[in-house]
Amino acid sequence: MKAAVIVFPGSNCDRDLAVALEKSSGKAPIMLWHRETEVPQGLDLIAVPGGFSYGDYLRSGAMAAHSPVMREVKRMAEKGVRVLGVCNGFQILTEAGLLPGALMRNRDLKFICRDVHLKVENTETAFTRPYTKGQVVRFPVAHHDGNFFADDELLKRIEGNGQVAFRYAGADGTVSDATNINGSRNNIAGIVNGKGTVLGMMPHPERLIEPKLGGADGKPMFDALVEALS
Amino acid sequence: MSKITPEIVAQHGLTADEYKLVLDIMGREPNLTELGIFSVMWSEHCSYKSSKKWLKTLPTKAPWVICGPGENAGVIDIGENLAAIFKMESHNHPSFIEPYQGAATGVGGILRDVFTMGARPVANLNALRFGSPDHAKTRHLVSGVVSGIGGYGNCVGVPTVGGEVNFHSSYNGNILVNAMTVGVAQQDKIFYSAAAGIGNPVVYVGSKTGRDGIHGATMASAEFNADSEEKRPTVQVGDPFTEKLLIEACMELMATDAIVAIQDMGAAGLTSSSFEMASKGGMGVELELDKVPMRETGMTPYELMLSESQERMLMVLVPGKEDMARAIFEKWELDFAVIGTLTDTGRMVLKWHGEVVGDLPIDPLAAASPEYDRPWIPTPKAPEVQPSDVTELAWNEALARLIASPDLASRRWIWEQYDHMVMGDTVGRPGGDASVVRLHRSNRGLAVTTDCTPRYVKADPVEGGKQAVAETWRNITAVGGRPLAITDNMNFGNPEKPEIMGQFVGACQGIGEACIALDYPVVSGNVSLYNETAGQAILPTPAIGGVGLVDDLDKTASIPFKAEGQVLVLFGQGDRKGWLGQSLYLREIAGREEGAPPPVDLVLERKVGDFVRGVITASDTNTVHDIADGGLLVAVAEMAMSSGIGAALTVDFGGPLHAALFGEDQARYVVAVDAAKVDAVLAQAAAAGVPAVKIGVTGGDALSVNGGVAVPVKALRDANEAWLPEYMSHGA
């Protein structure tokens, strides 16, 4: 698998994603600077990391979505290259129009950093195949703007197309307002595009990839990408 | 050129005697810019004039110390050609006036102190003290400080992994915000601040200079009064995004051989950075102030020299490397300007469009600033509190109240607002005795913690100083780490009052004794004096930040019980029956804040700690908690609450039960050991002369003492978790 991690000024999970990709693939990904106007040939996966791109002093991800490298990411995505956006990466992908919806301030207006339980919904993608439908996994979140919004019509379409990848849930898989950490519509924590080739998610799979860090539920996602894209 | 009147001198915080010294040094009347420079350089904050005499007595050496106090941060050898670089620094006054920016820029400043030496920051911690929860401003200050720390740390992408919080009415008018950063560098890539090389270029990088923070250091060197709110414009404004870029750009430049010396611009900005670099290197400097990147038009040399705008660094480069360095900073979209050169004159010459606007001798200013031997009186010894004189409440009721009290309630509401996992190496998360951060791509880690028990220090500065050091040592030991060194952040009241100065002197003595006994030197620190409002001083608070090394991350311990049926062993008790003086039990249950604090037996401390660490590294336990605020039963309750597993205790120290359960005797740990191993561990303890006694067994979902009532762990946890979120959700 040939993977690249985008680096914006203010990205701060770029190294963490690179470590996770390397741990699964045995190969360090290419780090792509935001000003690049061309991406290397033959990429299988582009990862857009968490952080505060350009400081996120405007709407989170809004400036990064218009950076030179994102034009190329969009072009690659159209060709079917897999794109994974985590946290700020998810915000950037929605701002860039690669994924529907928007991410607003958390319901209680506070930054939230903790492990959360997620219910896996769509297991038909290269990202989510190793999980079983309805499985409960534990990933950390660390965000201030993770409140997923879509209007009624869009929400119906996302749900109808099976684009929901993960929902915030309880340890037993209950999806309710009490398990909705940030006010996201329908507890949505991650979605894919219509083709299932682009995944955006607020939780950080790269942060739980070995028991020493507190869990390894994120590891299968990277292993599966390596398997599907090698 | 304005005439310097006594009013102007006073406005600059200089005494008449100090101004006389200025005239002597200058040989003429200074101009306003020069006076401003003297003012900040000789402020308490920059010159340590009241504290220097006593700080010099602290032990700072050990074979593993690479660089002790005097540089931007302390440096210790952690093996495999790596060094840990760390320091703690206060941002108290600004945080009281403008809590969000005050706390945020406190984090930014301490980060720069660490990465300026070549270390990538890997962990942030913070030691916070707020006023009484009932005080009208407390909620607002907690909320602002926590979001400021989070807002800055989360954005720069350095995990905030630990710290401590106390509430006490003595901080009503002076909160304490002490921020600590720990970084890791290659030992052959450590950068210092001494300027060298006549003719070498002096380079400014980072953010532009604005008018913010002018006289911040002077503000931090005076008592507060009713007009302090008007000092809001002296608080700096932070930009964590620029700081993140500055970290990456500096790391990139540091990988080359272009840097001769580097220093961040912290308190007193360009003045203190340029003076310190020149003074340490015995050099002169000529600065062309009109070349400084400016944020606003119409700025004056006075403002440029005194601005405390954030996210700026000063460097001396190897000649000819300017273009290469400029390219790196431009890549990161940061300002880069050659603003001066080193000279051999020993003087600081300031130019403005070619005209000399300041000319000062460097050494008398930087190195020969005033040093005071302020009068002090020792704190009188407080009487011991006899347990028999203290109200005895049923243990379950006392425990329920204690764990829901402001000083013991869960801090989850705070640390969940901090990204404590970014960088992917947080092995021991907040909430433990010490947090553990893995050294990247290795199986070793740093154990880091902050601690101080201000009520002990108030009652007995010497014992309290010892205790603060010993508790950080114990915290690191409890996770299996080898404690290596500390940074001290000395927060006190007005040193011109002999009783306050006596607190400072006593605390230094206690800290020093503990450092020597525990082989645990001071490698960096910071002093914050004048923490008084309307004559009311804070509790003396020498906050200690400790750093230790975990040699094998597969041999560590944490607080939560891991299994049922394990035997709980209490190490360190000996024949002590429970010390209630200055305990939280005495304060929260009996409503008395008095007595002598628990004495610290440093020989016992070391013996017990070394033994417990050995039990951990022998893999005979992975469950350890040191005993601190609240005593034995609170420690066991915390182990239960964090795991959901209960315990049945059998406790009898031969005195009253409330003293045994809630006494705060030092040098103690609770350790859970498999039943099959416990006899062997106890035999080893006996052989080593370490007091050890079985006090119970883990299991079930409730906590009980000597039979009788059992308290559900869930009820304890709910009460422990509820206080802070409920408090913060009211009002404000």
JSON list of C-alpha atoms in Angstrom, two decimals, chain B residues 500-581:
[
{"chain": "B", "resi": 500, "resn": "ILE", "atom": "CA", "xyz": [6.61, 35.75, 54.40]},
{"chain": "B", "resi": 501, "resn": "MET", "atom": "CA", "xyz": [10.35, 35.75, 53.77]},
{"chain": "B", "resi": 502, "resn": "GLY", "atom": "CA", "xyz": [10.58, 33.26, 56.65]},
{"chain": "B", "resi": 503, "resn": "GLN", "atom": "CA", "xyz": [8.19, 30.96, 54.81]},
{"chain": "B", "resi": 504, "resn": "PHE", "atom": "CA", "xyz": [10.38, 31.19, 51.74]},
{"chain": "B", "resi": 505, "resn": "VAL", "atom": "CA", "xyz": [13.57, 30.48, 53.65]},
{"chain": "B", "resi": 506, "resn": "GLY", "atom": "CA", "xyz": [11.98, 27.54, 55.47]},
{"chain": "B", "resi": 507, "resn": "ALA", "atom": "CA", "xyz": [10.59, 26.02, 52.30]},
{"chain": "B", "resi": 508, "resn": "CYS", "atom": "CA", "xyz": [13.99, 26.28, 50.60]},
{"chain": "B", "resi": 509, "resn": "GLN", "atom": "CA", "xyz": [15.55, 24.50, 53.57]},
{"chain": "B", "resi": 510, "resn": "GLY", "atom": "CA", "xyz": [12.99, 21.70, 53.45]},
{"chain": "B", "resi": 511, "resn": "ILE", "atom": "CA", "xyz": [13.23, 21.32, 49.69]},
{"chain": "B", "resi": 512, "resn": "GLY", "atom": "CA", "xyz": [17.00, 21.20, 49.93]},
{"chain": "B", "resi": 513, "resn": "GLU", "atom": "CA", "xyz": [17.00, 18.54, 52.64]},
{"chain": "B", "resi": 514, "resn": "ALA", "atom": "CA", "xyz": [14.61, 16.36, 50.68]},
{"chain": "B", "resi": 515, "resn": "CYS", "atom": "CA", "xyz": [16.57, 16.74, 47.44]},
{"chain": "B", "resi": 516, "resn": "ILE", "atom": "CA", "xyz": [19.75, 15.60, 49.16]},
{"chain": "B", "resi": 517, "resn": "ALA", "atom": "CA", "xyz": [18.15, 12.68, 50.98]},
{"chain": "B", "resi": 518, "resn": "LEU", "atom": "CA", "xyz": [16.40, 11.45, 47.86]},
{"chain": "B", "resi": 519, "resn": "ASP", "atom": "CA", "xyz": [19.21, 12.16, 45.33]},
{"chain": "B", "resi": 520, "resn": "TYR", "atom": "CA", "xyz": [16.74, 14.29, 43.48]},
{"chain": "B", "resi": 521, "resn": "PRO", "atom": "CA", "xyz": [18.24, 17.69, 42.63]},
{"chain": "B", "resi": 522, "resn": "VAL", "atom": "CA", "xyz": [16.62, 20.91, 41.46]},
{"chain": "B", "resi": 523, "resn": "VAL", "atom": "CA", "xyz": [17.52, 21.59, 37.83]},
{"chain": "B", "resi": 524, "resn": "SER", "atom": "CA", "xyz": [15.25, 24.52, 37.03]},
{"chain": "B", "resi": 525, "resn": "GLY", "atom": "CA", "xyz": [12.69, 26.74, 38.63]},
{"chain": "B", "resi": 526, "resn": "ASN", "atom": "CA", "xyz": [10.85, 29.97, 38.90]},
{"chain": "B", "resi": 527, "resn": "VAL", "atom": "CA", "xyz": [9.91, 32.33, 41.70]},
{"chain": "B", "resi": 528, "resn": "SER", "atom": "CA", "xyz": [6.66, 34.26, 41.96]},
{"chain": "B", "resi": 529, "resn": "LEU", "atom": "CA", "xyz": [6.49, 36.68, 44.87]},
{"chain": "B", "resi": 530, "resn": "TYR", "atom": "CA", "xyz": [4.05, 39.41, 45.84]},
{"chain": "B", "resi": 531, "resn": "ASN", "atom": "CA", "xyz": [1.08, 37.05, 45.54]},
{"chain": "B", "resi": 532, "resn": "GLU", "atom": "CA", "xyz": [-0.99, 39.25, 47.84]},
{"chain": "B", "resi": 533, "resn": "THR", "atom": "CA", "xyz": [-4.11, 41.28, 47.43]},
{"chain": "B", "resi": 534, "resn": "ALA", "atom": "CA", "xyz": [-5.05, 43.95, 49.94]},
{"chain": "B", "resi": 535, "resn": "GLY", "atom": "CA", "xyz": [-2.46, 42.58, 52.33]},
{"chain": "B", "resi": 536, "resn": "GLN", "atom": "CA", "xyz": [-3.81, 39.00, 52.20]},
{"chain": "B", "resi": 537, "resn": "ALA", "atom": "CA", "xyz": [-1.05, 36.58, 51.21]},
{"chain": "B", "resi": 538, "resn": "ILE", "atom": "CA", "xyz": [-1.56, 33.20, 49.57]},
{"chain": "B", "resi": 539, "resn": "LEU", "atom": "CA", "xyz": [-0.66, 29.99, 51.35]},
{"chain": "B", "resi": 540, "resn": "PRO", "atom": "CA", "xyz": [3.04, 29.51, 50.64]},
{"chain": "B", "resi": 541, "resn": "THR", "atom": "CA", "xyz": [3.06, 27.24, 47.60]},
{"chain": "B", "resi": 542, "resn": "PRO", "atom": "CA", "xyz": [6.37, 25.81, 46.44]},
{"chain": "B", "resi": 543, "resn": "ALA", "atom": "CA", "xyz": [4.97, 23.68, 43.64]},
{"chain": "B", "resi": 544, "resn": "ILE", "atom": "CA", "xyz": [7.33, 20.88, 42.69]},
{"chain": "B", "resi": 545, "resn": "GLY", "atom": "CA", "xyz": [7.45, 19.23, 39.28]},
{"chain": "B", "resi": 546, "resn": "GLY", "atom": "CA", "xyz": [9.14, 15.84, 39.30]},
{"chain": "B", "resi": 547, "resn": "VAL", "atom": "CA", "xyz": [10.55, 13.82, 36.42]},
{"chain": "B", "resi": 548, "resn": "GLY", "atom": "CA", "xyz": [11.57, 10.19, 36.56]},
{"chain": "B", "resi": 549, "resn": "LEU", "atom": "CA", "xyz": [12.44, 7.41, 34.20]},
{"chain": "B", "resi": 550, "resn": "VAL", "atom": "CA", "xyz": [10.57, 4.17, 33.66]},
{"chain": "B", "resi": 551, "resn": "ASP", "atom": "CA", "xyz": [13.17, 1.76, 32.32]},
{"chain": "B", "resi": 552, "resn": "ASP", "atom": "CA", "xyz": [10.71, -0.88, 31.11]},
{"chain": "B", "resi": 553, "resn": "LEU", "atom": "CA", "xyz": [7.13, 0.01, 30.31]},
{"chain": "B", "resi": 554, "resn": "ASP", "atom": "CA", "xyz": [6.14, -3.61, 30.85]},
{"chain": "B", "resi": 555, "resn": "LYS", "atom": "CA", "xyz": [6.98, -3.17, 34.53]},
{"chain": "B", "resi": 556, "resn": "THR", "atom": "CA", "xyz": [4.82, -0.33, 35.76]},
{"chain": "B", "resi": 557, "resn": "ALA", "atom": "CA", "xyz": [1.96, 0.13, 38.17]},
{"chain": "B", "resi": 558, "resn": "SER", "atom": "CA", "xyz": [-1.24, 2.12, 38.25]},
{"chain": "B", "resi": 559, "resn": "ILE", "atom": "CA", "xyz": [-3.99, 2.93, 40.72]},
{"chain": "B", "resi": 560, "resn": "PRO", "atom": "CA", "xyz": [-6.97, 0.78, 39.66]},
{"chain": "B", "resi": 561, "resn": "PHE", "atom": "CA", "xyz": [-7.41, -2.64, 41.22]},
{"chain": "B", "resi": 562, "resn": "LYS", "atom": "CA", "xyz": [-6.81, -5.23, 38.52]},
{"chain": "B", "resi": 563, "resn": "ALA", "atom": "CA", "xyz": [-8.35, -8.34, 40.07]},
{"chain": "B", "resi": 564, "resn": "GLU", "atom": "CA", "xyz": [-10.46, -9.62, 42.92]},
{"chain": "B", "resi": 565, "resn": "GLY", "atom": "CA", "xyz": [-8.92, -11.62, 45.72]},
{"chain": "B", "resi": 566, "resn": "GLN", "atom": "CA", "xyz": [-5.64, -9.71, 45.79]},
{"chain": "B", "resi": 567, "resn": "VAL", "atom": "CA", "xyz": [-4.14, -8.86, 49.16]},
{"chain": "B", "resi": 568, "resn": "LEU", "atom": "CA", "xyz": [-3.71, -5.19, 50.03]},
{"chain": "B", "resi": 569, "resn": "VAL", "atom": "CA", "xyz": [-0.44, -4.40, 51.74]},
{"chain": "B", "resi": 570, "resn": "LEU", "atom": "CA", "xyz": [0.28, -1.08, 53.40]},
{"chain": "B", "resi": 571, "resn": "PHE", "atom": "CA", "xyz": [3.97, -0.16, 53.25]},
{"chain": "B", "resi": 572, "resn": "GLY", "atom": "CA", "xyz": [5.59, 2.43, 55.48]},
{"chain": "B", "resi": 573, "resn": "GLN", "atom": "CA", "xyz": [3.19, 2.71, 58.43]},
{"chain": "B", "resi": 574, "resn": "GLY", "atom": "CA", "xyz": [5.42, 1.24, 61.15]},
{"chain": "B", "resi": 575, "resn": "ASP", "atom": "CA", "xyz": [4.25, 2.05, 64.65]},
{"chain": "B", "resi": 576, "resn": "ARG", "atom": "CA", "xyz": [2.63, 5.35, 63.68]},
{"chain": "B", "resi": 577, "resn": "LYS", "atom": "CA", "xyz": [-1.03, 5.59, 64.67]},
{"chain": "B", "resi": 578, "resn": "GLY", "atom": "CA", "xyz": [-2.23, 8.26, 62.26]},
{"chain": "B", "resi": 579, "resn": "TRP", "atom": "CA", "xyz": [-1.39, 11.99, 62.05]},
{"chain": "B", "resi": 580, "resn": "LEU", "atom": "CA", "xyz": [-4.44, 14.24, 61.91]},
{"chain": "B", "resi": 581, "resn": "GLY", "atom": "CA", "xyz": [-2.77, 17.69, 62.21]}
]
